[in-house]
Structure formats: C-alpha cells, structure tokens
Amino acid sequence: MKRHLIGLVALLTLGASGAASAQTMSYAEAGALIAKSCGPSIEKYCSKLNIGTGQVQQCLQDNKANVPAQCFTDYTAVVTSIQKRVAAQHGAYKICEADIRQFCKGVKPGDANILDCLLTSVKVVDAACKQVIADAGWQ
C-alpha cells in the first residue's frame, strides 16, 4: 500500500498548486508522510479506487468528517513542496547560468557534469543558485 501511496502523491501533485515553502521534500518523503497521515483513511474509505485518477483525493474529501485533519494538512504541504521542487528543477539552469559561465567553463554538458561542477564550486556559487540546487533536491 505504501508504494501505491507514493505513486498517488506523485500523480496528485502534478496538477495541484500551492505556495512555496522553505525546503522541498523528495517523492519518497512525500509518500511516507501521506502514508502516515492518510493511509488508514485511504485503506478504510477508498481502497477500491484507482490511484492516480483523482478519485482517492475526492474520496477523502467526501469522507472529510471521518478523515483526520492532519491528512489534509500534510497533503497540502506535500503538494506545495513537490511543486516547488519541480519548479526548481525546471528553472535551475536559468538561475545558475551566470555561475555556470563563470565556474564551469569547458565542462561538457550531460551526465550531470555541470551540476557536479556547481556542487564542487558551492563555496563561490551565488546564493540563488545554491538555493535552487537545494530546492531541486540535487544537493
């Protein structure tokens, strides 16, 4: 069931929106959090539903009176964190472009070579680049 919950979190977070948080969590951490706070309710009320179709989230909403509030709080935190992680991954090159030009001249792109260069140069890379690397989950 835990593996299914991790998949649920990944699929549910793709289309949801939320505010940015200070730190992002991995998909595994997100799945574990949802499994802990929502797992019993999913098993009790929604076990026959297809994960990934949005039906489980709707089922939890339909049974809101019987589902612990922490489940919804954690779900919101997970969606927010995963969205921030995905956004950081997509925006990292642009944010780190000046640092890449300055510290990674001649580094061949591919196989995470540029990321390795930035991580090696972390003491001199600017704060915004360091933050996006952390938010992307690459550090």
Short mmCIF file of C-alpha atoms in Angstrom, two decimals:
data_model
loop_
_atom_site.label_atom_id
_atom_site.label_comp_id
_atom_site.label_asym_id
_atom_site.label_seq_id
_atom_site.Cartn_x
_atom_site.Cartn_y
_atom_site.Cartn_z
CA MET A 1 0.00 0.00 0.00
CA LYS A 2 2.87 2.38 0.80
CA ARG A 3 4.19 2.08 -2.77
CA HIS A 4 0.74 2.94 -4.09
CA LEU A 5 0.56 5.98 -1.82
CA ILE A 6 3.89 7.24 -3.13
CA GLY A 7 2.52 6.90 -6.64
CA LEU A 8 -0.63 8.69 -5.56
CA VAL A 9 1.34 11.62 -4.21
CA ALA A 10 3.40 11.89 -7.38
CA LEU A 11 0.35 11.83 -9.61
CA LEU A 12 -1.76 14.12 -7.47
CA THR A 13 0.93 16.77 -7.26
CA LEU A 14 1.34 17.20 -10.99
CA GLY A 15 -1.75 19.35 -11.42
CA ALA A 16 -2.18 20.91 -7.99
CA SER A 17 -0.96 24.35 -6.92
CA GLY A 18 0.30 25.88 -3.71
CA ALA A 19 2.59 28.41 -2.07
CA ALA A 20 6.34 27.96 -1.81
CA SER A 21 7.91 26.56 1.33
CA ALA A 22 11.38 26.89 2.77
CA GLN A 23 12.53 23.40 1.82
CA THR A 24 11.36 20.72 -0.57
CA MET A 25 10.83 17.06 0.16
CA SER A 26 11.61 14.07 -2.00
CA TYR A 27 8.88 11.92 -3.53
CA ALA A 28 9.77 9.21 -1.02
CA GLU A 29 9.42 11.62 1.90
CA ALA A 30 6.14 12.90 0.45
CA GLY A 31 4.78 9.39 0.03
CA ALA A 32 5.80 8.42 3.54
CA LEU A 33 4.09 11.48 5.00
CA ILE A 34 0.86 10.81 3.10
CA ALA A 35 1.01 7.11 4.00
CA LYS A 36 1.36 8.01 7.66
CA SER A 37 -1.41 10.59 7.91
CA CYS A 38 -3.80 9.48 5.15
CA GLY A 39 -3.02 5.79 4.70
CA PRO A 40 -5.52 4.42 7.22
CA SER A 41 -8.30 6.58 5.78
CA ILE A 42 -7.41 5.60 2.21
CA GLU A 43 -7.48 1.94 3.17
CA LYS A 44 -10.77 2.32 5.05
CA TYR A 45 -12.75 4.52 2.65
CA CYS A 46 -11.01 4.49 -0.71
CA SER A 47 -9.26 1.13 -1.12
CA LYS A 48 -11.23 0.08 -4.19
CA LEU A 49 -10.46 3.27 -6.15
CA ASN A 50 -7.86 3.64 -8.86
CA ILE A 51 -4.87 5.64 -7.63
CA GLY A 52 -3.82 8.41 -9.98
CA THR A 53 -7.22 9.33 -11.32
CA GLY A 54 -8.03 11.91 -8.64
CA GLN A 55 -10.66 9.59 -7.24
CA VAL A 56 -8.77 8.96 -4.00
CA GLN A 57 -8.42 12.67 -3.22
CA GLN A 58 -12.13 13.12 -3.98
CA CYS A 59 -12.98 10.13 -1.79
CA LEU A 60 -11.02 11.64 1.10
CA GLN A 61 -12.88 14.92 0.60
CA ASP A 62 -16.20 13.06 0.50
CA ASN A 63 -15.30 11.44 3.83
CA LYS A 64 -13.76 14.58 5.33
CA ALA A 65 -15.74 14.28 8.56
CA ASN A 66 -14.07 10.92 9.22
CA VAL A 67 -10.58 11.69 7.89
CA PRO A 68 -8.06 13.26 10.28
CA ALA A 69 -7.40 16.94 9.56
CA GLN A 70 -3.67 16.13 9.58
CA CYS A 71 -4.18 14.16 6.36
CA PHE A 72 -5.37 17.28 4.54
CA THR A 73 -2.69 19.45 6.15
CA ASP A 74 0.03 17.02 5.12
CA TYR A 75 -1.42 16.64 1.63
CA THR A 76 -1.28 20.41 1.13
CA ALA A 77 2.31 20.51 2.40
CA VAL A 78 3.29 17.68 0.06
CA VAL A 79 1.71 19.31 -2.99
CA THR A 80 3.39 22.63 -2.20
CA SER A 81 6.79 21.06 -1.65
CA ILE A 82 6.74 18.84 -4.74
CA GLN A 83 5.61 21.74 -6.91
CA LYS A 84 8.47 23.85 -5.61
CA ARG A 85 10.90 21.00 -6.31
CA VAL A 86 9.67 20.58 -9.88
CA ALA A 87 9.76 24.34 -10.50
CA ALA A 88 13.33 24.50 -9.16
CA GLN A 89 14.41 21.65 -11.41
CA HIS A 90 12.92 23.38 -14.46
CA GLY A 91 14.35 26.81 -13.59
CA ALA A 92 17.77 25.83 -12.29
CA TYR A 93 19.74 26.39 -15.48
CA LYS A 94 18.45 29.92 -15.92
CA ILE A 95 19.07 30.82 -12.27
CA CYS A 96 22.56 29.30 -12.30
CA GLU A 97 23.54 30.39 -15.81
CA ALA A 98 25.99 33.11 -14.71
CA ASP A 99 27.65 30.73 -12.24
CA ILE A 100 27.89 28.05 -14.92
CA ARG A 101 29.60 30.51 -17.29
CA GLN A 102 31.98 31.69 -14.55
CA PHE A 103 32.89 28.46 -12.76
CA CYS A 104 32.18 25.67 -15.24
CA LYS A 105 33.85 26.87 -18.45
CA GLY A 106 34.74 23.94 -20.65
CA VAL A 107 32.59 21.46 -18.73
CA LYS A 108 30.83 19.18 -21.19
CA PRO A 109 27.04 19.15 -20.63
CA GLY A 110 25.43 15.80 -19.90
CA ASP A 111 25.69 13.15 -17.22
CA ALA A 112 25.21 15.85 -14.54
CA ASN A 113 28.66 17.28 -15.30
CA ILE A 114 27.50 20.88 -14.89
CA LEU A 115 25.70 20.07 -11.64
CA ASP A 116 28.82 18.33 -10.35
CA CYS A 117 30.83 21.43 -11.25
CA LEU A 118 28.40 23.71 -9.41
CA LEU A 119 28.40 21.44 -6.37
CA THR A 120 32.20 21.42 -6.37
CA SER A 121 32.17 25.22 -6.60
CA VAL A 122 29.46 25.64 -3.95
CA LYS A 123 31.61 27.96 -1.82
CA VAL A 124 31.67 30.55 -4.60
CA VAL A 125 28.33 29.95 -6.34
CA ASP A 126 25.80 32.70 -5.60
CA ALA A 127 23.02 32.22 -3.05
CA ALA A 128 20.18 31.99 -5.58
CA CYS A 129 21.93 29.18 -7.44
CA LYS A 130 22.69 27.33 -4.19
CA GLN A 131 19.04 27.66 -3.16
CA VAL A 132 17.64 26.38 -6.45
CA ILE A 133 20.00 23.40 -6.32
CA ALA A 134 18.78 22.60 -2.81
CA ASP A 135 15.13 23.16 -3.73
CA ALA A 136 15.55 20.89 -6.76
CA GLY A 137 16.75 18.13 -4.42
CA TRP A 138 20.14 17.89 -6.07
CA GLN A 139 22.27 18.54 -3.02
#
